[in-house]
Structure formats: structure tokens, C-alpha cells
Short mmCIF file of N, CA and C in Angstrom, two decimals:
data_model
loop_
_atom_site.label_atom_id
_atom_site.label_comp_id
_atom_site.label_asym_id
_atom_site.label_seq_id
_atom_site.Cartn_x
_atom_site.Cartn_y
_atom_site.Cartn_z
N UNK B 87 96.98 73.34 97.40
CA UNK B 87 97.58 74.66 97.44
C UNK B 87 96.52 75.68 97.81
N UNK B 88 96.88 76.19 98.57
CA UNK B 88 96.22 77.74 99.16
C UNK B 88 96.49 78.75 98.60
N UNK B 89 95.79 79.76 98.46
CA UNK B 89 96.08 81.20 97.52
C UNK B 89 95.35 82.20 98.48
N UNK B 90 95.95 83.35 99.33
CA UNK B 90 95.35 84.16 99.58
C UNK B 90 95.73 85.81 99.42
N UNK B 91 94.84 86.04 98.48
CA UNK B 91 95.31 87.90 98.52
C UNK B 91 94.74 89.03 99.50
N UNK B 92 95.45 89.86 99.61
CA UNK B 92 95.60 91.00 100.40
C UNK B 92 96.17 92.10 99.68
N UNK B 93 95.08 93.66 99.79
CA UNK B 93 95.45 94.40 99.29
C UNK B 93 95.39 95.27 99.68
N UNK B 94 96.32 96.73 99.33
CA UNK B 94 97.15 97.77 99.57
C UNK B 94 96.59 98.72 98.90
N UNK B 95 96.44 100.34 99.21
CA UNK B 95 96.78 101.27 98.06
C UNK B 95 97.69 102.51 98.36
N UNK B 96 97.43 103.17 97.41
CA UNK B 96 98.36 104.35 97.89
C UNK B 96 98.25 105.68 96.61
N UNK B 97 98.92 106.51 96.63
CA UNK B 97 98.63 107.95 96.00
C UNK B 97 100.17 108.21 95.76
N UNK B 98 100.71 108.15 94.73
CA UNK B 98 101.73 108.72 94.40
C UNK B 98 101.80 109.34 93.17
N UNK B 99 102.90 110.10 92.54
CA UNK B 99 103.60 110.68 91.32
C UNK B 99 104.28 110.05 90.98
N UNK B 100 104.64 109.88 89.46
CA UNK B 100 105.68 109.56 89.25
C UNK B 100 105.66 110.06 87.08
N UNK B 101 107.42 109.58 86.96
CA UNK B 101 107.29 109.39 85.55
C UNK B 101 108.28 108.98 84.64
N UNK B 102 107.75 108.03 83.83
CA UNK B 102 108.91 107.60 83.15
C UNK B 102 110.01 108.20 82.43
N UNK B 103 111.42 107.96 82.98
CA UNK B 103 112.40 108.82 82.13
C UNK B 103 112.64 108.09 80.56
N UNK B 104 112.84 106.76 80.54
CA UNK B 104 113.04 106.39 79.40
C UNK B 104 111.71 106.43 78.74
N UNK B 105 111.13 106.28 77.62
CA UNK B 105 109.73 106.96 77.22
C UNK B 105 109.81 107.40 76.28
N UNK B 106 109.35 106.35 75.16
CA UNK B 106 109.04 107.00 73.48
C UNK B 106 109.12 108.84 73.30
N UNK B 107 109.76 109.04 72.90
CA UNK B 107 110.10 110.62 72.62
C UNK B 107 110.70 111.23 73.33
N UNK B 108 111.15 110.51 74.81
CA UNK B 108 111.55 111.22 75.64
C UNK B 108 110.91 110.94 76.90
N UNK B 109 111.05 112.15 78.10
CA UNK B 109 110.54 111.21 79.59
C UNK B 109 109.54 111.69 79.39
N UNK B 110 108.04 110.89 80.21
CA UNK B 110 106.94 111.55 80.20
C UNK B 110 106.95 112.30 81.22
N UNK B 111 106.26 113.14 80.97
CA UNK B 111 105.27 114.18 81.86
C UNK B 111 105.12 113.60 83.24
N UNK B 112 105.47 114.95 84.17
CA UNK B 112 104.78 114.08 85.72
C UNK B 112 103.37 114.19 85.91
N UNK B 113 103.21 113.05 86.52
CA UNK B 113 101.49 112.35 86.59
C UNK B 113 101.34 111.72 87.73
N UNK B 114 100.35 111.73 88.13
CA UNK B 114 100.33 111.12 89.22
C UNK B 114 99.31 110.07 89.14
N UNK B 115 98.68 108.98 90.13
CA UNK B 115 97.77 107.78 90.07
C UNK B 115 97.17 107.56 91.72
N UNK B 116 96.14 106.78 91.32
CA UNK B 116 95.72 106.43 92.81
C UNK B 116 95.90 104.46 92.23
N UNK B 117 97.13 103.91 93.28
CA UNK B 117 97.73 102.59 92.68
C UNK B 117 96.48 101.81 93.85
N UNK B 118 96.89 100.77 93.36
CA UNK B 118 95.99 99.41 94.01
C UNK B 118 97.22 98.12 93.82
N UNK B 119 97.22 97.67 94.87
CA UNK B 119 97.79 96.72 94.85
C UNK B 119 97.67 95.51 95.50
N UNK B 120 98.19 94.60 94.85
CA UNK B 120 97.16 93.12 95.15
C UNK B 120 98.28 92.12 95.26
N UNK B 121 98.92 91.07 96.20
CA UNK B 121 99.56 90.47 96.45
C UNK B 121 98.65 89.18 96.31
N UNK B 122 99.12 87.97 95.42
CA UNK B 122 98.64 86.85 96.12
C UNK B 122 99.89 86.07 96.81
N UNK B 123 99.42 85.23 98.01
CA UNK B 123 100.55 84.26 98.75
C UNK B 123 99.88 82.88 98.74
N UNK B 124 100.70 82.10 98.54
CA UNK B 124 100.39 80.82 98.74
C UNK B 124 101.05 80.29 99.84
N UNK B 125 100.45 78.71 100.15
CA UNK B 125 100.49 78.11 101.10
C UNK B 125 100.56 76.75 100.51
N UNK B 126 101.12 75.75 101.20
CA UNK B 126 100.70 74.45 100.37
C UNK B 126 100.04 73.58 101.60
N UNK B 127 99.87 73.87 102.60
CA UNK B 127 98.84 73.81 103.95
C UNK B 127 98.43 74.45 104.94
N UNK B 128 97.39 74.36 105.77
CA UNK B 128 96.64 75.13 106.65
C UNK B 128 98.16 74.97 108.06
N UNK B 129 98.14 76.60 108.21
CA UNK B 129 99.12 76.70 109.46
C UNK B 129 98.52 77.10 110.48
N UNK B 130 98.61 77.51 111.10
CA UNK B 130 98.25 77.82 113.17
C UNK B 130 96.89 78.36 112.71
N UNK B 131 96.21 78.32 113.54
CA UNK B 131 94.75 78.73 113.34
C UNK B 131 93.72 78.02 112.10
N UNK B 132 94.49 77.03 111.56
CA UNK B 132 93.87 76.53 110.22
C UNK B 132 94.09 77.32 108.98
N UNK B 133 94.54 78.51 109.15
CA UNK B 133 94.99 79.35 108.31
C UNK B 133 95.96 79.54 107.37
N UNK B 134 95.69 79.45 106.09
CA UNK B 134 97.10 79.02 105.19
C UNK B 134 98.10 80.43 105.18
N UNK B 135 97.33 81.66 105.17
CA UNK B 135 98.25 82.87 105.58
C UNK B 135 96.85 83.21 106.55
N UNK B 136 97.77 83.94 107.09
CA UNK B 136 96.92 85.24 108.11
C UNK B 136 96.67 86.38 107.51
N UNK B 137 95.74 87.22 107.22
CA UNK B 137 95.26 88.30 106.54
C UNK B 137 95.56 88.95 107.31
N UNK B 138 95.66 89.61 108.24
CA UNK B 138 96.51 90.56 109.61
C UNK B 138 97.73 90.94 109.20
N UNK B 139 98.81 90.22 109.44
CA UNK B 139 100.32 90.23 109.12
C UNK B 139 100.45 90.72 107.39
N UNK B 140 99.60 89.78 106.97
CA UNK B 140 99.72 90.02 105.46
C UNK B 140 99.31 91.14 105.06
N UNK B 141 98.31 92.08 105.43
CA UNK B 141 98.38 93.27 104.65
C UNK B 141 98.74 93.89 105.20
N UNK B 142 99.18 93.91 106.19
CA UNK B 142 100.02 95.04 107.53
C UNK B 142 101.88 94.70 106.83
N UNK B 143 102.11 93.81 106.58
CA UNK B 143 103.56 94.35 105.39
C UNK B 143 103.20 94.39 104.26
N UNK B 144 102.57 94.13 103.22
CA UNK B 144 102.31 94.76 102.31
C UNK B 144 101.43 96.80 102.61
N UNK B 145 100.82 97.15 103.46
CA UNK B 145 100.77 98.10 103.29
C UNK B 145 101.91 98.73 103.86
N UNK B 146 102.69 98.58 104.76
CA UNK B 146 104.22 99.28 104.93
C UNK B 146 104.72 99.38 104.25
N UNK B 147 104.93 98.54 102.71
CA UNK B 147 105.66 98.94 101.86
C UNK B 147 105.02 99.43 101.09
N UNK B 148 103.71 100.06 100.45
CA UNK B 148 103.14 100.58 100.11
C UNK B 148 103.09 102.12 100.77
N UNK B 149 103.50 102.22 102.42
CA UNK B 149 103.20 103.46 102.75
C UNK B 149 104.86 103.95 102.20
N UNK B 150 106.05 103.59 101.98
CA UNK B 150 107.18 104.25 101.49
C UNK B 150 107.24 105.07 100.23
N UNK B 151 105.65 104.66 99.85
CA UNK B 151 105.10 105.38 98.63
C UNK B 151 104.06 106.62 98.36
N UNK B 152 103.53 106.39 99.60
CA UNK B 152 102.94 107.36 99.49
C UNK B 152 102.23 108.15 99.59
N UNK B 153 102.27 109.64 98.83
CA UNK B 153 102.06 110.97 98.77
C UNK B 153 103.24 111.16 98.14
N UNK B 154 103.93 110.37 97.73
CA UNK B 154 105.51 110.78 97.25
C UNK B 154 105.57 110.79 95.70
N UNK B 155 106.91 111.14 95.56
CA UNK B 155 107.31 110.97 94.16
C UNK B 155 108.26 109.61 93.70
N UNK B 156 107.84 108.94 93.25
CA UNK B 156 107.99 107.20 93.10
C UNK B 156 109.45 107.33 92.83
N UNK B 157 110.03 108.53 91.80
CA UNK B 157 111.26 108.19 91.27
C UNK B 157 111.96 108.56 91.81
N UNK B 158 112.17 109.07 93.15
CA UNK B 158 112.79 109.78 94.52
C UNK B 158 113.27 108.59 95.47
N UNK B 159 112.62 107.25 94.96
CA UNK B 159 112.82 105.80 96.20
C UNK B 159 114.11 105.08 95.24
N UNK B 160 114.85 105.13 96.66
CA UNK B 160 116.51 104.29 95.94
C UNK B 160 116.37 103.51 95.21
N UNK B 161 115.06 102.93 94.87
CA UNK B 161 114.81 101.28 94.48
C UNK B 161 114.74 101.78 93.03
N UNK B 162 114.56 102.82 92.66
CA UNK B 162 114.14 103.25 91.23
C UNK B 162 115.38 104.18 90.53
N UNK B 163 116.36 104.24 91.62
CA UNK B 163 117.49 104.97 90.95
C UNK B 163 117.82 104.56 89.95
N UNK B 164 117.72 105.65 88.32
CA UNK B 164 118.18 104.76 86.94
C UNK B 164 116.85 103.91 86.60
N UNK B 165 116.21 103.57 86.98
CA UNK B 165 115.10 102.75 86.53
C UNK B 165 113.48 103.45 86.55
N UNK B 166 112.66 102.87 85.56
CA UNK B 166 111.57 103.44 85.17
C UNK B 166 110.61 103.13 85.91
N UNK B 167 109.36 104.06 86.47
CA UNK B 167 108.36 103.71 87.90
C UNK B 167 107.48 102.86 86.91
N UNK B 168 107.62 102.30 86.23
CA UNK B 168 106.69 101.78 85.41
C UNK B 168 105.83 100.36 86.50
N UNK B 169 103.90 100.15 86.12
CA UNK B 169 103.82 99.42 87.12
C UNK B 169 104.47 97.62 87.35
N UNK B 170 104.82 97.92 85.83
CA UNK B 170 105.58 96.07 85.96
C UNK B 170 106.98 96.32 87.05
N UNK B 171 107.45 97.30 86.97
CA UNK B 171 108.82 97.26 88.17
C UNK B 171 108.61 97.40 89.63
N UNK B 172 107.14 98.18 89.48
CA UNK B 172 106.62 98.24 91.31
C UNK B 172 105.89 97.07 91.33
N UNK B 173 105.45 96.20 90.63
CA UNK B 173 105.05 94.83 91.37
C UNK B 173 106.12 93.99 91.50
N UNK B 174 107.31 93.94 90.56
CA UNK B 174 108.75 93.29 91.09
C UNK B 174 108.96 93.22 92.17
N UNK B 175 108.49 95.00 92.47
CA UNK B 175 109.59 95.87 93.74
C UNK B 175 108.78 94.56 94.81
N UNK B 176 107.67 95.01 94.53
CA UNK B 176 106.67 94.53 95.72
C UNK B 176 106.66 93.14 96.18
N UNK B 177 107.17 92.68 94.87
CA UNK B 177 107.09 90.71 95.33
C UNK B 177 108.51 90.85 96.25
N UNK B 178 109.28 91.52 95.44
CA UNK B 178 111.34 91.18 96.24
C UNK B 178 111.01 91.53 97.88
N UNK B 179 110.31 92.61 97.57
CA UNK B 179 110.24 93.18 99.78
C UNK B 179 109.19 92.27 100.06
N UNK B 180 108.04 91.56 99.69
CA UNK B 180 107.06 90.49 100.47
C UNK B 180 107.65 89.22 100.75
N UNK B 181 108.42 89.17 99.72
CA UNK B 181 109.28 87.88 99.81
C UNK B 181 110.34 87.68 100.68
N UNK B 182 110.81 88.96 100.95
CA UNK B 182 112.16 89.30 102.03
C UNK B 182 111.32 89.09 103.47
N UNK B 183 110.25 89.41 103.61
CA UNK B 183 109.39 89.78 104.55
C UNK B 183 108.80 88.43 104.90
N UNK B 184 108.61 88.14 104.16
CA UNK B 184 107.88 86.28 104.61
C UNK B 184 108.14 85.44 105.48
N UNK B 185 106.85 84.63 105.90
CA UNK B 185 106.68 83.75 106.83
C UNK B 185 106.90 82.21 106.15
N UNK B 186 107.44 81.38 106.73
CA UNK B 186 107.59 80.05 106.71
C UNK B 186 106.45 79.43 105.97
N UNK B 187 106.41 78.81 105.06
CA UNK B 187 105.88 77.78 104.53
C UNK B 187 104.75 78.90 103.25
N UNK B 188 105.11 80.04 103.25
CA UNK B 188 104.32 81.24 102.44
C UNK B 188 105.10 81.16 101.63
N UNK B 189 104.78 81.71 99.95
CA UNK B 189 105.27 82.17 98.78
C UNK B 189 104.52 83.25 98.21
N UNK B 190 105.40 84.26 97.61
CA UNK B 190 104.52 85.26 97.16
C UNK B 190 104.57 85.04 95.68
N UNK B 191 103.25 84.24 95.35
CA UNK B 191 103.03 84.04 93.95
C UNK B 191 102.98 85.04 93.15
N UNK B 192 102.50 85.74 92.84
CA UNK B 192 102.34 87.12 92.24
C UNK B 192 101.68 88.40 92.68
N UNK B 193 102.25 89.74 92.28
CA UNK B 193 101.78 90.66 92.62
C UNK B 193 101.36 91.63 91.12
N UNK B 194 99.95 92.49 91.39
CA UNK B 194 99.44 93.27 90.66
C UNK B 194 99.53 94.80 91.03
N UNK B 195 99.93 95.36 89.63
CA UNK B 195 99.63 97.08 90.89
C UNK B 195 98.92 97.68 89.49
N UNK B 196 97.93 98.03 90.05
CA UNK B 196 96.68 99.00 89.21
C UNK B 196 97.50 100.40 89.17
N UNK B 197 97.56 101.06 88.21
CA UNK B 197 97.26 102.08 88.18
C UNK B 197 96.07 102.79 87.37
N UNK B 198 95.09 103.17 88.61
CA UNK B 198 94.03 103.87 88.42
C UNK B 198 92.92 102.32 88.73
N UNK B 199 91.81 102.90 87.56
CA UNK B 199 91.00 101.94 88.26
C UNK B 199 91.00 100.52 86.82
N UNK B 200 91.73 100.86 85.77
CA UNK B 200 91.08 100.44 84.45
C UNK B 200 92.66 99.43 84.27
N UNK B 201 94.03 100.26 84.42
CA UNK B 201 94.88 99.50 84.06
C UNK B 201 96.30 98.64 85.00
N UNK B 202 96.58 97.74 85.15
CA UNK B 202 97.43 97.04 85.99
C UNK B 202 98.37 96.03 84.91
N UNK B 203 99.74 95.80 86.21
CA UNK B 203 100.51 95.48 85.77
C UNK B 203 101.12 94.15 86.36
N UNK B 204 100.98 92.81 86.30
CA UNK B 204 101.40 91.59 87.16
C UNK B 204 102.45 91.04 87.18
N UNK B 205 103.48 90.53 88.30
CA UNK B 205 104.69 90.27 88.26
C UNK B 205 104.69 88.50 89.44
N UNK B 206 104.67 87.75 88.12
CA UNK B 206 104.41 86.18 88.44
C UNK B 206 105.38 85.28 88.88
N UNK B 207 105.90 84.61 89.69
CA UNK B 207 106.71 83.69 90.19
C UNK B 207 106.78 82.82 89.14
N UNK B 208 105.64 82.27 88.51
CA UNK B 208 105.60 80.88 87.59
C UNK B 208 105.04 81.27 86.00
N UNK B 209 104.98 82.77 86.13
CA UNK B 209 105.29 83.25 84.26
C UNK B 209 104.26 83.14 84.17
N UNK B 210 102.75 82.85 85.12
CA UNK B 210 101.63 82.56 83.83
C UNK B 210 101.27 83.52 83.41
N UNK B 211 101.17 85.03 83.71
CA UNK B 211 100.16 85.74 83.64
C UNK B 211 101.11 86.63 82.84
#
């Protein structure tokens, strides 16, 4: 098995409506985001993914984000920008997006530099 990550960032706002006491405060973050994909063999070029393709759709869906306000994207209508739901978001569109014989094992999204949130295909993390 092959594992290769590729990563994204971006600058957005956002804030949780549901939220101990109530919604929080708007805040904003500088996110990081980290896709890993697997492979279970070397494809065209010997390459189990291509790092090209791969962070060129992961940062497209990263750019729908931003400078924006997170809770403004249809994907979050009713639901909390929290970062465990934007690495969901992020695996469902990499996964929609995928190449043949690729899996998107898990995705991480930092917010800031200290805390992140991982969303695993196989539960380990």
C-alpha cells in the first residue's frame, strides 16, 4: 500500500451556531489541510498518486473557502463549521473527484497552527 499526502490552505471565518451557551463568536483561522490518498500500486509514471492533480483538486476545493465565511457554503446549511465536518466535507468532494485505483484515506484540517481535526476511512485516528 501507498500513502501519499498533499496539502492545501486557506483563510476563512466562521462560527459555530450550536455551541455550549449558545453560538460562538465570529472568528476567523488560517486552516491547513492535509489529505492522505492511497494506492495499492505504482500507476503511470511509477507513481502511486500524482502530486500535480492531487493538490490542484484538493486546493479547488479549498479555494470555495477562501476569504469567505464558512457558514455561507450550502454544504454547511444547518450544520456546524466545526473542523471534524470540513475534513468530512473534504474527503466526500476528493472522493467524488478521484482517480482509479486512489482512495482518500483520511483527511486533516488544522485550524491554526496548534489544533486539527481528522476524518478516517478506517476509524483509526
Amino acid at each position: 500500500m501507498y500513502r501519499v499526502t498533499v496539502t492545501a490552505r486557506f483563510e476563512a471565518a466562521h462560527n459555530l451556531l450550536d455551541y455550549e451557551g449558545g453560538p460562538e463568536p465570529l472568528h476567523g483561522h488560517s486552516y491547513r489541510v492535509e489529505a492522505v490518498l492511497e494506492a495499492q500500486k505504482l500507476q503511470r509514471h511509477d507513481l502511486a498518486v500524482d502530486f500535480v492533480p492531487a493538490k490542484k483538486a484538493l486546493e479547488a476545493i479549498a479555494k470555495e473557502f477562501d476569504y469567505k465565511y464558512i457558514n455561507d457554503h450550502p454544504a454547511f446549511a444547518g450544520r456546524n463549521t466545526s473542523a471534524e465536518n470540513l475534513a468530512s466535507y473534504f474527503a466526500e468532494r476528493l472522493e467524488a473527484r478521484g482517480a482509479a485505483g486512489v482512495r482518500v484515506a483520511e483527511v486533516t484540517v488544522w485550524e491554526g497552527p496548534e489544533n486539527r481535526a481528522t476524518f478516517s476511512r478506517d476509524g483509526r485516528r
